[in-house]
């Protein structure tokens, strides 16, 4: 069930359905143990929505959980660029 929701949220992101994807990911976060991939995905969504400040916070949270995640490191750098 959680895996299906995770796959659905990633598909929604690809389709540009950011709000729907965000809602599903936040539900996953509430109902599971900390998962850096969820926070990283929220960061990516917020970058696409041009919400760099929010994106930065999500990437930082992902890196607290997994400091070696390349996607989150890259996203954090993007979120701090002018």
C-alpha positions as MATLAB code, in Angstrom:
seq = 'XXXXXXXXXXXXXXXXXXXXXXXXXXXXXXXXXXXXXXXXXXXXXXXXXXXXXXXXXXXXXXXXXXXXXXXXXXXXXXXXXX';
ca = [
       0.000    0.000    0.000;
       2.745    2.472    0.919;
       4.812    1.371   -2.069;
       1.833    1.941   -4.359;
       1.336    5.434   -2.915;
       5.038    6.177   -3.345;
       4.936    5.076   -6.997;
       1.750    7.076   -7.572;
       3.314   10.218   -6.098;
       6.380    9.890   -8.349;
       4.122    9.452  -11.388;
       2.113   12.518  -10.412;
       5.330   14.545  -10.187;
       6.283   13.417  -13.695;
       2.844   14.523  -14.906;
       3.210   17.918  -13.236;
       0.464   17.203  -10.687;
       2.522   18.672   -7.850;
      -0.253   19.387   -5.345;
      -1.658   15.857   -5.582;
       1.820   14.358   -5.281;
       2.645   16.571   -2.306;
      -0.507   15.486   -0.485;
       0.315   11.784   -0.941;
       3.932   12.233    0.150;
       2.912   14.126    3.281;
       0.511   11.257    4.122;
       3.379    8.802    3.651;
       5.578   10.859    5.987;
       2.868   10.899    8.662;
       2.346    7.141    8.463;
       5.900    5.826    8.224;
       9.332    6.032    9.776;
      11.548    8.876    8.534;
      12.396    8.377    4.870;
      14.867   10.718    3.198;
      13.421    9.944   -0.255;
      10.049   11.447    0.698;
      11.653   14.690    1.855;
      13.892   14.793   -1.207;
      10.856   14.373   -3.456;
       9.073   17.216   -1.646;
      12.200   19.300   -2.224;
      12.131   18.517   -5.940;
       8.443   19.399   -6.155;
       9.063   22.745   -4.475;
      11.978   23.497   -6.800;
       9.675   22.886   -9.758;
       7.101   25.208   -8.149;
       9.847   27.862   -7.710;
       9.558   27.636   -3.897;
      13.297   27.553   -3.232;
      13.036   28.315    0.493;
      10.642   25.411    1.109;
      12.707   23.154   -1.161;
      15.837   23.956    0.844;
      14.111   22.918    4.083;
      13.007   19.590    2.625;
      16.452   18.825    1.208;
      18.032   19.677    4.567;
      15.606   17.292    6.304;
      16.434   14.541    3.785;
      20.145   15.071    4.433;
      19.622   14.859    8.203;
      18.306   11.339    7.610;
      20.810   10.380    4.890;
      23.780   12.778    4.615;
      25.124   10.952    1.548;
      22.083   11.237   -0.735;
      23.397   12.727   -3.978;
      19.942   13.830   -5.183;
      19.334   15.824   -1.993;
      22.830   17.337   -2.073;
      22.247   18.435   -5.679;
      18.774   19.741   -4.815;
      20.099   21.697   -1.849;
      22.670   23.353   -4.109;
      19.951   24.229   -6.644;
      17.708   25.638   -3.918;
      20.398   28.054   -2.769;
      21.370   29.335   -6.230;
      20.224   32.790   -7.233;
];
